[in-house]
Short mmCIF file of C-alpha atoms and ligand atoms in Angstrom, two decimals:
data_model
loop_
_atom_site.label_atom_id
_atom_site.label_comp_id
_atom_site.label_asym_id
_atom_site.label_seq_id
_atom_site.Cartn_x
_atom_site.Cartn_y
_atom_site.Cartn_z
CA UNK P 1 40.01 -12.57 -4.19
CA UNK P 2 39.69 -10.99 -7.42
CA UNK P 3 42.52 -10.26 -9.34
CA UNK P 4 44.14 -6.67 -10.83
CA UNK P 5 44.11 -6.96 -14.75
CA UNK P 6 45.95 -4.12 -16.36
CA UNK P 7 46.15 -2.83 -20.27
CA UNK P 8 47.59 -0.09 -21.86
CA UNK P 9 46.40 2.23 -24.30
CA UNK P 10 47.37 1.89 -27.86
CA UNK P 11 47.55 5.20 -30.75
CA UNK P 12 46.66 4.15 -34.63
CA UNK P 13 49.11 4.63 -37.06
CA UNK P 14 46.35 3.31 -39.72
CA UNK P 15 43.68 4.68 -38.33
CA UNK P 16 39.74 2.94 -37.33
CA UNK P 17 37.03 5.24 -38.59
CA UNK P 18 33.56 4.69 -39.13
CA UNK P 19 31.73 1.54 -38.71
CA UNK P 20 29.85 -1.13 -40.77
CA UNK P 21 28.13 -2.85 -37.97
CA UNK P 22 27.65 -0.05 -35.12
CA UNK P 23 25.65 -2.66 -33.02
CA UNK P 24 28.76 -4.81 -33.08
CA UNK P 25 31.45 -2.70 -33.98
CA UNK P 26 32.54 -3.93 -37.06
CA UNK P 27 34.94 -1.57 -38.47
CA UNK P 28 34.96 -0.20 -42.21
CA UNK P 29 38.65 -0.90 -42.57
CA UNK P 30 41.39 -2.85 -40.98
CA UNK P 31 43.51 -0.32 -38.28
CA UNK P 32 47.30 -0.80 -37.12
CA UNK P 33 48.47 0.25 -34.05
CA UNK P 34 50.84 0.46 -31.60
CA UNK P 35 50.50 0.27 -27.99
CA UNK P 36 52.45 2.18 -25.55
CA UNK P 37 53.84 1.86 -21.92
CA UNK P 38 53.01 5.31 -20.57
CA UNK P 39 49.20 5.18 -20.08
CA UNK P 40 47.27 2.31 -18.66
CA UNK P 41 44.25 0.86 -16.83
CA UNK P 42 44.28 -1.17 -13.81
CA UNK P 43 40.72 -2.96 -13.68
CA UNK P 44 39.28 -5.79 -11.11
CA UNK P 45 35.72 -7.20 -11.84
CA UNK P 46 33.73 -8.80 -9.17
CA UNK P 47 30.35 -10.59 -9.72
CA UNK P 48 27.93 -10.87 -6.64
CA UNK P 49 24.39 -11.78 -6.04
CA UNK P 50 24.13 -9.25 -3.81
CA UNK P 51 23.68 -6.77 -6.07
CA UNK P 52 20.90 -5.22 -8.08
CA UNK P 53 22.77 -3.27 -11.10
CA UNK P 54 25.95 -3.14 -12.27
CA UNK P 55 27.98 -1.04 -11.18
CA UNK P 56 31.82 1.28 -11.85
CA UNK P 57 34.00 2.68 -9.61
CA UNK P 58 36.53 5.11 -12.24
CA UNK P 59 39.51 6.48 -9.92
CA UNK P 60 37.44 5.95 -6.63
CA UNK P 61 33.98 7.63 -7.73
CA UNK P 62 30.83 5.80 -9.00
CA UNK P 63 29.88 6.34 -12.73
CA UNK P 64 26.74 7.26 -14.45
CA UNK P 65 24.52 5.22 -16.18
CA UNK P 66 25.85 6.42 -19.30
CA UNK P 67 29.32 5.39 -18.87
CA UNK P 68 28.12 2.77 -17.69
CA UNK P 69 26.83 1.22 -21.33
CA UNK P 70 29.67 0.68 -23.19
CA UNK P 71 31.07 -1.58 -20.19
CA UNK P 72 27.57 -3.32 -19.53
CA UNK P 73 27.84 -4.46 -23.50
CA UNK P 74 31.03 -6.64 -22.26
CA UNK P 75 29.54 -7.66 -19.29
CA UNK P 76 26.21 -9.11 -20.57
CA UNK P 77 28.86 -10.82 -23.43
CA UNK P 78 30.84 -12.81 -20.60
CA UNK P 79 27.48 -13.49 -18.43
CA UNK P 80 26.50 -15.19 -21.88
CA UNK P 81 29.69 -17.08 -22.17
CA UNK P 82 30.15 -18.14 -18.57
CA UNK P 83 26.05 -18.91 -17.94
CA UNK P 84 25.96 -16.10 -15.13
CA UNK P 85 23.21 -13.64 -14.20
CA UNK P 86 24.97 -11.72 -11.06
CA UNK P 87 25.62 -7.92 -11.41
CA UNK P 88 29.10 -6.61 -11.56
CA UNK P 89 31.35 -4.30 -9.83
CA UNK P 90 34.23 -2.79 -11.67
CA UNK P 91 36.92 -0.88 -9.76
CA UNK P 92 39.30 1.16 -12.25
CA UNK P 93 41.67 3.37 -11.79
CA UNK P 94 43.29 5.29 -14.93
CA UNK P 95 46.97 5.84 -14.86
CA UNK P 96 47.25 8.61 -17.17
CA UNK P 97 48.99 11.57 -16.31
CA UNK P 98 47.00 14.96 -14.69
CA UNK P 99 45.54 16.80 -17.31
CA UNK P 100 46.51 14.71 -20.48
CA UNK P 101 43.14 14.61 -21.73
CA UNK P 102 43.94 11.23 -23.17
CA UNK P 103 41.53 9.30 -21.19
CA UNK P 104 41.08 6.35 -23.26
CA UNK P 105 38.43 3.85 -23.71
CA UNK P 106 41.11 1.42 -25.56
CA UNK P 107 42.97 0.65 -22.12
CA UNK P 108 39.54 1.13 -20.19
CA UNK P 109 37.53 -2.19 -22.40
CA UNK P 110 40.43 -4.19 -23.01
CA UNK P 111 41.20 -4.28 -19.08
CA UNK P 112 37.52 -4.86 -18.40
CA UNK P 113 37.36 -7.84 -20.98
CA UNK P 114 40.85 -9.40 -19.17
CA UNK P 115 39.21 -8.86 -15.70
CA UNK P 116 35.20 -9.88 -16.27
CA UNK P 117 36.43 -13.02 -17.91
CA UNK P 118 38.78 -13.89 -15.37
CA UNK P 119 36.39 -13.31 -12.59
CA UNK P 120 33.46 -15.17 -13.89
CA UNK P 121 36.36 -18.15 -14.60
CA UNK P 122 36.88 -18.06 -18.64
CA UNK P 123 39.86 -18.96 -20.07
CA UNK P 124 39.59 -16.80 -23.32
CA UNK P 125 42.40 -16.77 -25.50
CA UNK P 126 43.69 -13.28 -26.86
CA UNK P 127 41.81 -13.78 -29.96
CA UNK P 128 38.59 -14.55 -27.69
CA UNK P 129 39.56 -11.36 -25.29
CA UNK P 130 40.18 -8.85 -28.66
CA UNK P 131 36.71 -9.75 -29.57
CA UNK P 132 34.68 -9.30 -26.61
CA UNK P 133 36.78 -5.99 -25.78
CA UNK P 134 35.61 -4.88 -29.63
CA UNK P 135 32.18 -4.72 -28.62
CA UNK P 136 32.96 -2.24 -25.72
CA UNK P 137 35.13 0.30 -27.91
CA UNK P 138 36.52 -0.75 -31.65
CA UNK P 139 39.93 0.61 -30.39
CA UNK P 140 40.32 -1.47 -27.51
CA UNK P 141 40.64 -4.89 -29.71
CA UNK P 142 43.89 -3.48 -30.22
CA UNK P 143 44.84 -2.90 -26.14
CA UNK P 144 45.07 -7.13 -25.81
CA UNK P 145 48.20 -6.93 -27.57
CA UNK P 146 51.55 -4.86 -26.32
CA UNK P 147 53.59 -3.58 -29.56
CA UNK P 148 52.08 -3.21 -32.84
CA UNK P 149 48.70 -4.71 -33.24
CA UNK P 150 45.99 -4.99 -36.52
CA UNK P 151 42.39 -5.05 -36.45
CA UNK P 152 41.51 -7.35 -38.52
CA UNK P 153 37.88 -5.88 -39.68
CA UNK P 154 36.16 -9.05 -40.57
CA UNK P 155 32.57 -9.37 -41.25
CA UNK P 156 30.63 -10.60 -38.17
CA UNK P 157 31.87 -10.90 -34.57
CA UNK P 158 33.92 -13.86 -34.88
CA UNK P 159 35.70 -12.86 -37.38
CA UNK P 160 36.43 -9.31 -36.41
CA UNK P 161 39.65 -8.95 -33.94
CA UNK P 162 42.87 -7.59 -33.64
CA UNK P 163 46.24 -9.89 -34.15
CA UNK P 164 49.82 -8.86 -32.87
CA UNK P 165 52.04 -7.80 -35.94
CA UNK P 166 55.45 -6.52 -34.72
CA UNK P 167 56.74 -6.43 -30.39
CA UNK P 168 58.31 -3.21 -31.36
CA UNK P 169 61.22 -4.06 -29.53
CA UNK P 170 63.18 -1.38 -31.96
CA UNK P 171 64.00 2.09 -31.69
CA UNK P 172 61.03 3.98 -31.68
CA UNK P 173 59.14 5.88 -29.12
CA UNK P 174 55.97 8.67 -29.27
CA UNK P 175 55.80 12.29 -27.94
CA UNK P 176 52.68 13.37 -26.83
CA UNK P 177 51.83 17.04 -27.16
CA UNK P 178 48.90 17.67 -24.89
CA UNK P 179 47.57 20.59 -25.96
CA UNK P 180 44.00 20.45 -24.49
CA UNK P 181 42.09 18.31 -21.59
CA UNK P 182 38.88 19.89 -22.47
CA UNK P 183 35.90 17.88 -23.13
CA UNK P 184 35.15 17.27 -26.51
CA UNK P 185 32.16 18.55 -28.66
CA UNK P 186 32.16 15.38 -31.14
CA UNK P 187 32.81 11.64 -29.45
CA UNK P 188 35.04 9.56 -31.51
CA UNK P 189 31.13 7.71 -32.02
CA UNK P 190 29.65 10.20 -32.84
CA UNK P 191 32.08 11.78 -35.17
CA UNK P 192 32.64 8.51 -37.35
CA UNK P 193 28.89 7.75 -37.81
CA UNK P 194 28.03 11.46 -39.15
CA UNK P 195 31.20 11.08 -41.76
CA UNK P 196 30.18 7.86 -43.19
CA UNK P 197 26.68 9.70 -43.11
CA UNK P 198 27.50 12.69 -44.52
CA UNK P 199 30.64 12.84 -45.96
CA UNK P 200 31.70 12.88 -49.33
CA UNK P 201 35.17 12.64 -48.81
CA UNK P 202 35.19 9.58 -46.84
CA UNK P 203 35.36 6.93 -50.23
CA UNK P 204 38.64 9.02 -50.73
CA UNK P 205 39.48 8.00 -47.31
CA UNK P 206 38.24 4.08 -47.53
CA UNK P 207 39.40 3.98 -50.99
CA UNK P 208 43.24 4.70 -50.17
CA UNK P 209 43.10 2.65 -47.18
CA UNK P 210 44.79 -0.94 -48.85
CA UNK P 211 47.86 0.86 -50.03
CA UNK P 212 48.17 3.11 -46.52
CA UNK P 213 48.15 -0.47 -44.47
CA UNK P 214 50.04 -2.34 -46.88
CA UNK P 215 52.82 0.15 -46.83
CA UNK P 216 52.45 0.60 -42.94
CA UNK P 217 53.59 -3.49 -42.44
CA UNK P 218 56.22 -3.56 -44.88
CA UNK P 219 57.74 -0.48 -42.41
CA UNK P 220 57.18 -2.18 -39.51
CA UNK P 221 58.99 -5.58 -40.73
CA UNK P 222 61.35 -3.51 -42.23
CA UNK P 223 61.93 -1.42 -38.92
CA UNK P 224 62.05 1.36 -41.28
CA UNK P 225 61.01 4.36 -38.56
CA UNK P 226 61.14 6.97 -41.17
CA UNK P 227 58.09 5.54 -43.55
CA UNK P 228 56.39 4.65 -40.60
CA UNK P 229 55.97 8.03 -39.52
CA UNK P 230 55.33 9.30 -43.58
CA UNK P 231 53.00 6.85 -43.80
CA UNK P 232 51.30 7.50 -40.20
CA UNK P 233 51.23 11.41 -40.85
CA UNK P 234 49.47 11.06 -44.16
CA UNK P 235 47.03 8.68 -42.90
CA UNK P 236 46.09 10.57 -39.97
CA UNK P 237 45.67 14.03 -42.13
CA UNK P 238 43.14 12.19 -44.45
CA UNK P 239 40.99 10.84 -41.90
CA UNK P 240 41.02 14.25 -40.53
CA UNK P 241 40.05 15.57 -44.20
CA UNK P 242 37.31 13.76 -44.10
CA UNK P 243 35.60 15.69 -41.17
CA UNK P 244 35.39 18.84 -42.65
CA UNK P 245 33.38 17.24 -45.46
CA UNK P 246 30.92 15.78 -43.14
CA UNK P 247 27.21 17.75 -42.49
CA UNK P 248 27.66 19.66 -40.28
CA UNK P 249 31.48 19.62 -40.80
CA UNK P 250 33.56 19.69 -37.76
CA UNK P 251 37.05 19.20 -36.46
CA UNK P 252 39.36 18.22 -34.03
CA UNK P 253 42.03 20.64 -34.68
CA UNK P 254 42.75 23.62 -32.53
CA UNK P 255 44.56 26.57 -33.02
CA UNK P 256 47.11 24.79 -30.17
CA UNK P 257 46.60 21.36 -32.96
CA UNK P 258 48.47 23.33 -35.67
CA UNK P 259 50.86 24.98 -33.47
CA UNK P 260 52.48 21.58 -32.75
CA UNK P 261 51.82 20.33 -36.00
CA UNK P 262 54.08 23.73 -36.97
CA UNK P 263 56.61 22.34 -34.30
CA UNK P 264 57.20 18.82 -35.54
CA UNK P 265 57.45 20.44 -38.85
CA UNK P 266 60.58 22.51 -37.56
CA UNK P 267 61.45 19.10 -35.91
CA UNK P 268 62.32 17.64 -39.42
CA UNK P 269 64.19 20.67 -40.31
CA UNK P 270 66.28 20.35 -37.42
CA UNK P 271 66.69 16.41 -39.07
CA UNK P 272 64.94 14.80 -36.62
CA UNK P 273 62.61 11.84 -37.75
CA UNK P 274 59.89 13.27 -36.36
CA UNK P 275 55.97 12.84 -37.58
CA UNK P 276 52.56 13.52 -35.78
CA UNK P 277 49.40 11.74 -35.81
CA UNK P 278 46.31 13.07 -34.10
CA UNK P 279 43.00 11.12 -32.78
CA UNK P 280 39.60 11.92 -31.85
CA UNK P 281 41.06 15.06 -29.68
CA UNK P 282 43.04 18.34 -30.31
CA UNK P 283 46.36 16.73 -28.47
CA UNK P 284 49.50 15.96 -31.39
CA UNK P 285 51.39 12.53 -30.89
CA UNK P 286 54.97 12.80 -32.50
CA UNK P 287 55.95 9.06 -33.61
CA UNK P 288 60.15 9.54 -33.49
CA UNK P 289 62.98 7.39 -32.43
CA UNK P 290 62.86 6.30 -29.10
CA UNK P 291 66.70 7.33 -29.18
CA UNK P 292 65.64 10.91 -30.16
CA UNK P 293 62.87 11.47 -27.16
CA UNK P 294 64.94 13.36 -24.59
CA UNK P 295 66.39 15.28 -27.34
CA UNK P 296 62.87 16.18 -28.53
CA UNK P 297 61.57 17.03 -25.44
CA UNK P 298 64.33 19.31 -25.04
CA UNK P 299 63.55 21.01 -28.46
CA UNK P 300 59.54 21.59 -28.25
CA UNK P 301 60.13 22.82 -24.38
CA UNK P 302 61.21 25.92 -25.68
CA UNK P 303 57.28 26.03 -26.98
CA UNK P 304 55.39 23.97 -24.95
CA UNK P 305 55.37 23.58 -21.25
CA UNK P 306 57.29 20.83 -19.78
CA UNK P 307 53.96 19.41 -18.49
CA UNK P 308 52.31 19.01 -22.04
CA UNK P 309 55.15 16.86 -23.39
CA UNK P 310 54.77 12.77 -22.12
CA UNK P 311 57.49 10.97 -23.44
CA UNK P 312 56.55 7.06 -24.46
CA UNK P 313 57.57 3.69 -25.40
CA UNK P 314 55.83 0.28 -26.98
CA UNK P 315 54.26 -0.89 -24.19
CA UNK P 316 53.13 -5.01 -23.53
CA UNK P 317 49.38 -6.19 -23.58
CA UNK P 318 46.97 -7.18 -21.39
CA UNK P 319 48.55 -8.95 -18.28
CA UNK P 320 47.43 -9.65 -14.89
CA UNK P 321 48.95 -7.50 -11.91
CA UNK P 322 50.55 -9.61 -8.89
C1 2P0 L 401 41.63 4.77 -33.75
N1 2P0 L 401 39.87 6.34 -32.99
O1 2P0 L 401 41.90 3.96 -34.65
C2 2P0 L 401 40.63 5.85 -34.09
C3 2P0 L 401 41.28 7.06 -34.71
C4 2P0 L 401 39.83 7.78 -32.98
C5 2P0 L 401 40.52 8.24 -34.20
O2 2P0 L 401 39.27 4.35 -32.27
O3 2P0 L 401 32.82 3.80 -31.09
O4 2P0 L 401 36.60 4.86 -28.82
O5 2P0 L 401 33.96 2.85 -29.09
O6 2P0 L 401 34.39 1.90 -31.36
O7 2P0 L 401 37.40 3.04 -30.39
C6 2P0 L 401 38.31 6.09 -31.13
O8 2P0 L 401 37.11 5.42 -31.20
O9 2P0 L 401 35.19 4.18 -30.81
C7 2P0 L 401 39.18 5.55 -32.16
P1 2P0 L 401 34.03 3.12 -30.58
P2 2P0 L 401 36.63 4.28 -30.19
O10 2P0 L 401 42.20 4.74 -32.63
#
């Protein structure tokens, strides 16, 4: 019997974008992140002869071949390493709340690179796992690790994987805002490729990168949850800066993106340590106290619905279920 191998996703505070190797997703710049306890995958892999193609089961229904890529990239890397040739079937079910819009390929790879390599019998060691889940999605090298985690960029596949920095066992928490669960226009891949392409902003962005990480770990050691979230919010707005710059520009942001952004704004008013950082999506993450979340939650659901707030906490890394 196969077993149930489940990760959890993981939000940047230093953030991945744009590549130097896109065929092995080798990042431009080293990313910090921390991973979180309130959205997960649960993945089992099963190789059999009886089959003739790969195949993935999401939340009970059978994938295209198109979603099917990114996973077949981490399956051909383990038939490689464990001297198989059988297809694959992946059952995975996302636990992310209804409507969060936060489906996340971070949780989705790094499960499938814990579960193929358990079921075709390698014993990989985190370092091993962070690589092969790289080549499915950059951001899922992070997912092997619970707490805060840093992908280290490297230069070739060996030498490019995530290591654990911090277990986050301190007071601090994230609010998610979800503000949309639409579809959206630009993938994360696609977006980073046309603003290293195109966009003249993004040396600004690469160039101030060494000072935003540096910064970011001596917060972390120092449990310092206020220049965490400084540091986190100015990182995020840059990378977003550099988006507008790109041909053609585009953006994440929604009017909904700048209402929260408004919100934690008041947040800090109120005195709250409260900062956001946003991703590849419209939806605002607040990085806070984990002390302050109720109290949050109470505050922005006088804007926001209580659905769109999901309160969360560091979460662990990749484990298998029982
Ligand atoms: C991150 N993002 O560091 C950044 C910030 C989005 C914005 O990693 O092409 O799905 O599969 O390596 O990891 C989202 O991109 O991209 C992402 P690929 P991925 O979390």
């Amino acid at each position: 019997m196969n077993k149930w191998v489940r990760a959890h996703t993981n939000i940047a505070l230093i953030k991945y974008w744009g590549k130097e190797n896109e065929d092995l997703i080798i990042p431009k710049n080293n990313s910090l992140s921390l991973t979180l306890d309130a959205f997960y995958t649960d993945t089992s892999v099963t190789f059999d002869d009886a089959l003739t193609e790969d195949e993935l089961i999401l939340d009970g229904d059978k994938q295209d071949a198109r979603t099917l890529s990114k996973v077949q990239r981490v399956l051909d890397e383990v038939r490689t390493l464990a001297g198989l040739e059988s297809k694959a079937r992946i059952e995975s079910i996302n636990h992310v709340p209804t409507a969060a819009g936060l489906a996340s390929s971070a949780s989705g790879l790094a499960a499938l690179a814990g579960a193929a390599s358990q079921a075709a019998g390698l014993d990989l060691s985190d370092q091993e796992l962070s690589k092969l889940a790289r080549i499915g999605s950059g951001s899922a090298s992070r997912s092997i690790f619970g707490g805060f985690a840093e992908w280290i960029k490297g230069h070739d596949h060996d030498s490019s994987y995530a290591v654990p920095v911090d277990d986050a066992q301190w007071d601090i928490g994230m609010l998610f805002i979800i503000v949309n669960d639409a579809k959206k226009d630009v993938s994360s891949r696609d977006g980073m490729k046309r603003t290293v392409e195109t966009s003249p902003f993004y040396d600004g962005w690469l160039n101030s990168l060494d000072a935003d990480l540096s910064a970011m770990k001596q917060a972390v050691s120092d449990r310092d949850i206020e220049q965490v979230g400084q540091i986190a919010e100015r990182n995020a707005l840059k990378m977003h800066a550099t988006t507008l710059g790109a041909s053609p520009p585009f953006t994440y942001w929604t009017a909904e993106s700048m209402k929260a952004m408004d919100a934690v704004r008041a947040l800090r008013k109120l005195g709250y340590t409260a900062y956001f950082t946003m991703d590849a999506g419209p939806n605002v993450k607040i990085i806070c106290r984990q002390s302050d979340l109720s109290a949050l939650k109470q505050e922005l659901s006088k804007t926001f619905g209580d659905e769109q707030l999901i309160a969360a906490k560091p979460g662990p890394g990749l484990h298998l279920l029982n």
